[in-house]
PDB file of C-alpha atoms in Angstrom:
ATOM      1  CA  MET V   1     -33.758 -34.179 -51.398  1.00  0.00           C
ATOM      2  CA  SER V   2     -34.124 -32.034 -48.268  1.00  0.00           C
ATOM      3  CA  LEU V   3     -35.543 -28.527 -48.370  1.00  0.00           C
ATOM      4  CA  ASP V   4     -32.148 -27.038 -47.473  1.00  0.00           C
ATOM      5  CA  ASP V   5     -30.538 -29.025 -50.310  1.00  0.00           C
ATOM      6  CA  GLN V   6     -33.172 -27.776 -52.784  1.00  0.00           C
ATOM      7  CA  ILE V   7     -32.540 -24.178 -51.707  1.00  0.00           C
ATOM      8  CA  ASP V   8     -28.761 -24.639 -51.905  1.00  0.00           C
ATOM      9  CA  ARG V   9     -29.037 -26.173 -55.373  1.00  0.00           C
ATOM     10  CA  TYR V  10     -31.247 -23.283 -56.516  1.00  0.00           C
ATOM     11  CA  LEU V  11     -28.839 -20.670 -55.133  1.00  0.00           C
ATOM     12  CA  GLU V  12     -25.886 -22.433 -56.776  1.00  0.00           C
ATOM     13  CA  SER V  13     -27.698 -22.339 -60.142  1.00  0.00           C
ATOM     14  CA  ILE V  14     -27.977 -18.534 -60.132  1.00  0.00           C
ATOM     15  CA  PRO V  15     -25.191 -16.765 -62.044  1.00  0.00           C
ATOM     16  CA  GLU V  16     -23.013 -14.218 -60.284  1.00  0.00           C
ATOM     17  CA  PRO V  17     -23.373 -11.484 -59.153  1.00  0.00           C
ATOM     18  CA  LYS V  18     -27.062 -12.309 -58.543  1.00  0.00           C
ATOM     19  CA  GLN V  19     -26.108 -15.433 -56.597  1.00  0.00           C
ATOM     20  CA  THR V  20     -24.212 -13.415 -53.990  1.00  0.00           C
ATOM     21  CA  ASP V  21     -27.132 -10.981 -53.652  1.00  0.00           C
ATOM     22  CA  MET V  22     -29.647 -13.843 -53.316  1.00  0.00           C
ATOM     23  CA  ARG V  23     -27.516 -15.518 -50.652  1.00  0.00           C
ATOM     24  CA  ARG V  24     -27.302 -12.223 -48.770  1.00  0.00           C
ATOM     25  CA  LEU V  25     -31.080 -11.707 -48.985  1.00  0.00           C
ATOM     26  CA  HIS V  26     -31.687 -15.284 -47.846  1.00  0.00           C
ATOM     27  CA  GLY V  27     -29.356 -14.817 -44.877  1.00  0.00           C
ATOM     28  CA  THR V  28     -30.880 -11.449 -43.989  1.00  0.00           C
ATOM     29  CA  ILE V  29     -34.421 -12.841 -43.857  1.00  0.00           C
ATOM     30  CA  LEU V  30     -33.283 -15.883 -41.869  1.00  0.00           C
ATOM     31  CA  GLU V  31     -31.618 -13.528 -39.361  1.00  0.00           C
ATOM     32  CA  MET V  32     -34.822 -11.474 -39.111  1.00  0.00           C
ATOM     33  CA  LYS V  33     -37.062 -14.498 -38.564  1.00  0.00           C
ATOM     34  CA  PRO V  34     -35.029 -17.660 -37.842  1.00  0.00           C
ATOM     35  CA  ASP V  35     -38.151 -19.539 -36.711  1.00  0.00           C
ATOM     36  CA  PHE V  36     -40.103 -18.928 -39.933  1.00  0.00           C
ATOM     37  CA  LYS V  37     -41.204 -21.907 -41.985  1.00  0.00           C
ATOM     38  CA  LEU V  38     -39.022 -22.250 -45.103  1.00  0.00           C
ATOM     39  CA  TRP V  39     -40.476 -22.964 -48.534  1.00  0.00           C
ATOM     40  CA  PHE V  40     -38.988 -23.724 -51.929  1.00  0.00           C
ATOM     41  CA  LEU V  41     -41.070 -23.524 -55.096  1.00  0.00           C
ATOM     42  CA  ASP V  42     -39.301 -24.782 -58.210  1.00  0.00           C
ATOM     43  CA  GLY V  43     -41.550 -22.769 -60.537  1.00  0.00           C
ATOM     44  CA  LYS V  44     -43.159 -25.826 -62.163  1.00  0.00           C
ATOM     45  CA  ASP V  45     -46.805 -26.855 -62.202  1.00  0.00           C
ATOM     46  CA  GLN V  46     -48.033 -30.407 -61.510  1.00  0.00           C
ATOM     47  CA  SER V  47     -47.277 -31.479 -65.088  1.00  0.00           C
ATOM     48  CA  GLY V  48     -43.664 -30.251 -64.816  1.00  0.00           C
ATOM     49  CA  LYS V  49     -44.171 -27.211 -67.028  1.00  0.00           C
ATOM     50  CA  VAL V  50     -42.237 -24.094 -65.959  1.00  0.00           C
ATOM     51  CA  VAL V  51     -44.801 -21.437 -64.991  1.00  0.00           C
ATOM     52  CA  SER V  52     -42.706 -19.054 -62.866  1.00  0.00           C
ATOM     53  CA  ASN V  53     -39.206 -18.430 -61.579  1.00  0.00           C
ATOM     54  CA  PRO V  54     -38.153 -20.608 -58.639  1.00  0.00           C
ATOM     55  CA  SER V  55     -38.561 -18.899 -55.270  1.00  0.00           C
ATOM     56  CA  ILE V  56     -37.600 -19.269 -51.637  1.00  0.00           C
ATOM     57  CA  GLY V  57     -40.374 -18.492 -49.173  1.00  0.00           C
ATOM     58  CA  TYR V  58     -40.468 -17.633 -45.481  1.00  0.00           C
ATOM     59  CA  GLY V  59     -43.289 -17.744 -42.972  1.00  0.00           C
ATOM     60  CA  THR V  60     -46.878 -18.789 -43.445  1.00  0.00           C
ATOM     61  CA  LEU V  61     -49.883 -16.942 -44.761  1.00  0.00           C
ATOM     62  CA  ASN V  62     -53.362 -18.255 -45.448  1.00  0.00           C
ATOM     63  CA  LYS V  63     -54.340 -16.941 -48.882  1.00  0.00           C
ATOM     64  CA  ASN V  64     -58.063 -16.504 -49.409  1.00  0.00           C
ATOM     65  CA  TYR V  65     -59.401 -16.953 -52.924  1.00  0.00           C
ATOM     66  CA  ALA V  66     -62.518 -15.505 -54.534  1.00  0.00           C
ATOM     67  CA  ASP V  67     -64.193 -18.922 -54.565  1.00  0.00           C
ATOM     68  CA  GLY V  68     -63.905 -19.082 -50.762  1.00  0.00           C
ATOM     69  CA  LYS V  69     -61.034 -21.570 -50.680  1.00  0.00           C
ATOM     70  CA  THR V  70     -57.962 -20.979 -48.534  1.00  0.00           C
ATOM     71  CA  LYS V  71     -54.424 -22.100 -49.289  1.00  0.00           C
ATOM     72  CA  GLU V  72     -51.318 -21.976 -47.131  1.00  0.00           C
ATOM     73  CA  PHE V  73     -48.521 -20.016 -48.808  1.00  0.00           C
ATOM     74  CA  TYR V  74     -45.386 -18.141 -47.823  1.00  0.00           C
ATOM     75  CA  GLN V  75     -45.598 -14.640 -46.366  1.00  0.00           C
ATOM     76  CA  THR V  76     -42.309 -13.352 -47.816  1.00  0.00           C
ATOM     77  CA  GLY V  77     -40.461 -14.727 -50.822  1.00  0.00           C
ATOM     78  CA  ILE V  78     -37.371 -14.033 -52.907  1.00  0.00           C
ATOM     79  CA  SER V  79     -36.587 -14.952 -56.483  1.00  0.00           C
ATOM     80  CA  ALA V  80     -33.984 -14.253 -59.137  1.00  0.00           C
ATOM     81  CA  ASN V  81     -35.316 -13.259 -62.545  1.00  0.00           C
ATOM     82  CA  SER V  82     -33.879 -12.240 -65.911  1.00  0.00           C
ATOM     83  CA  THR V  83     -33.399  -8.598 -64.899  1.00  0.00           C
ATOM     84  CA  GLY V  84     -32.507  -8.894 -61.217  1.00  0.00           C
ATOM     85  CA  LEU V  85     -34.173  -9.903 -57.973  1.00  0.00           C
ATOM     86  CA  SER V  86     -37.702  -9.844 -56.618  1.00  0.00           C
ATOM     87  CA  VAL V  87     -38.909  -9.741 -53.023  1.00  0.00           C
ATOM     88  CA  TYR V  88     -42.539 -10.712 -52.519  1.00  0.00           C
ATOM     89  CA  ILE V  89     -44.432  -9.421 -49.501  1.00  0.00           C
ATOM     90  CA  MET V  90     -47.736 -11.227 -49.557  1.00  0.00           C
ATOM     91  CA  GLY V  91     -51.056 -10.552 -47.895  1.00  0.00           C
ATOM     92  CA  ILE V  92     -51.112  -6.767 -47.491  1.00  0.00           C
ATOM     93  CA  GLY V  93     -54.690  -5.686 -48.157  1.00  0.00           C
ATOM     94  CA  ASP V  94     -53.982  -2.185 -49.477  1.00  0.00           C
ATOM     95  CA  LYS V  95     -52.290  -2.684 -52.860  1.00  0.00           C
ATOM     96  CA  LYS V  96     -50.880   0.867 -52.813  1.00  0.00           C
ATOM     97  CA  TYR V  97     -49.347   0.590 -49.330  1.00  0.00           C
ATOM     98  CA  LEU V  98     -45.871  -0.718 -50.201  1.00  0.00           C
ATOM     99  CA  GLN V  99     -45.479   1.674 -53.097  1.00  0.00           C
ATOM    100  CA  GLU V 100     -46.597   4.729 -51.140  1.00  0.00           C
ATOM    101  CA  LYS V 101     -44.616   3.905 -48.000  1.00  0.00           C
ATOM    102  CA  TYR V 102     -41.376   2.404 -49.363  1.00  0.00           C
ATOM    103  CA  ALA V 103     -40.851   3.513 -52.988  1.00  0.00           C
ATOM    104  CA  PRO V 104     -39.559   6.954 -51.899  1.00  0.00           C
ATOM    105  CA  THR V 105     -36.837   5.468 -49.647  1.00  0.00           C
ATOM    106  CA  ILE V 106     -35.918   2.084 -51.078  1.00  0.00           C
ATOM    107  CA  GLY V 107     -33.728   3.301 -53.921  1.00  0.00           C
ATOM    108  CA  LYS V 108     -33.628   2.108 -57.516  1.00  0.00           C
ATOM    109  CA  ALA V 109     -36.483  -0.414 -57.423  1.00  0.00           C
ATOM    110  CA  THR V 110     -39.943  -1.006 -58.822  1.00  0.00           C
ATOM    111  CA  VAL V 111     -42.497  -1.346 -56.043  1.00  0.00           C
ATOM    112  CA  THR V 112     -45.935  -2.840 -56.706  1.00  0.00           C
ATOM    113  CA  GLY V 113     -48.752  -4.042 -54.461  1.00  0.00           C
ATOM    114  CA  TYR V 114     -46.761  -7.047 -53.248  1.00  0.00           C
ATOM    115  CA  CYS V 115     -43.385  -7.047 -55.061  1.00  0.00           C
ATOM    116  CA  ILE V 116     -40.164  -5.064 -54.816  1.00  0.00           C
ATOM    117  CA  ARG V 117     -37.965  -5.632 -57.894  1.00  0.00           C
ATOM    118  CA  PHE V 118     -34.427  -4.367 -58.336  1.00  0.00           C
ATOM    119  CA  LYS V 119     -31.348  -5.164 -60.379  1.00  0.00           C
ATOM    120  CA  ALA V 120     -28.886  -5.615 -57.496  1.00  0.00           C
ATOM    121  CA  LEU V 121     -28.701  -5.104 -53.735  1.00  0.00           C
ATOM    122  CA  LYS V 122     -26.270  -2.232 -54.271  1.00  0.00           C
ATOM    123  CA  ASP V 123     -29.110  -0.318 -55.950  1.00  0.00           C
ATOM    124  CA  ILE V 124     -31.371  -0.295 -52.899  1.00  0.00           C
ATOM    125  CA  ASP V 125     -31.361   0.636 -49.235  1.00  0.00           C
ATOM    126  CA  LEU V 126     -31.304  -2.745 -47.472  1.00  0.00           C
ATOM    127  CA  GLU V 127     -32.601  -1.261 -44.209  1.00  0.00           C
ATOM    128  CA  SER V 128     -35.651   0.101 -46.030  1.00  0.00           C
ATOM    129  CA  LEU V 129     -36.241  -3.327 -47.591  1.00  0.00           C
ATOM    130  CA  LYS V 130     -35.976  -4.979 -44.170  1.00  0.00           C
ATOM    131  CA  LYS V 131     -38.522  -2.499 -42.794  1.00  0.00           C
ATOM    132  CA  ALA V 132     -40.909  -3.312 -45.663  1.00  0.00           C
ATOM    133  CA  ILE V 133     -40.545  -7.048 -44.993  1.00  0.00           C
ATOM    134  CA  GLN V 134     -41.097  -6.563 -41.259  1.00  0.00           C
ATOM    135  CA  ASP V 135     -44.068  -4.305 -41.953  1.00  0.00           C
ATOM    136  CA  GLY V 136     -45.633  -6.993 -44.157  1.00  0.00           C
ATOM    137  CA  ILE V 137     -45.066  -9.602 -41.456  1.00  0.00           C
ATOM    138  CA  GLU V 138     -46.747  -7.406 -38.843  1.00  0.00           C
ATOM    139  CA  GLN V 139     -49.729  -6.669 -41.097  1.00  0.00           C
ATOM    140  CA  THR V 140     -50.369 -10.327 -41.845  1.00  0.00           C
ATOM    141  CA  ARG V 141     -49.717 -11.768 -38.389  1.00  0.00           C
ATOM    142  CA  ALA V 142     -52.565 -14.079 -37.513  1.00  0.00           C
TER     143      ALA V 142
END
């Protein structure tokens, strides 16, 4: 199955109204960075056990681990979860940066070191979210 088919199948599996919000987020990020590498993680480990929610990723980031190993991963990701939606902005060194810069303007969302969680797109300022995504991209540009 192609990557686009996997993403489409995942989006179709999400109940409304989250599905519409996820499709809008997906389209928004693709408009921002149409040349970004696309990823789809089904949330399962190598044995097939579910270990996380499925996610769609965009861009490329080299993650450095404590043991010195490096792994290619997505820079920005989106996922539906039981309470709403999550946007992952990976690779920002300062774990307080997103919270300090975007929590005051993003609306009704929880902002952590790399994740912005919210119930629905209507609860947040989409322009502020786009700025946070773009900011993360700029900070992790190789």
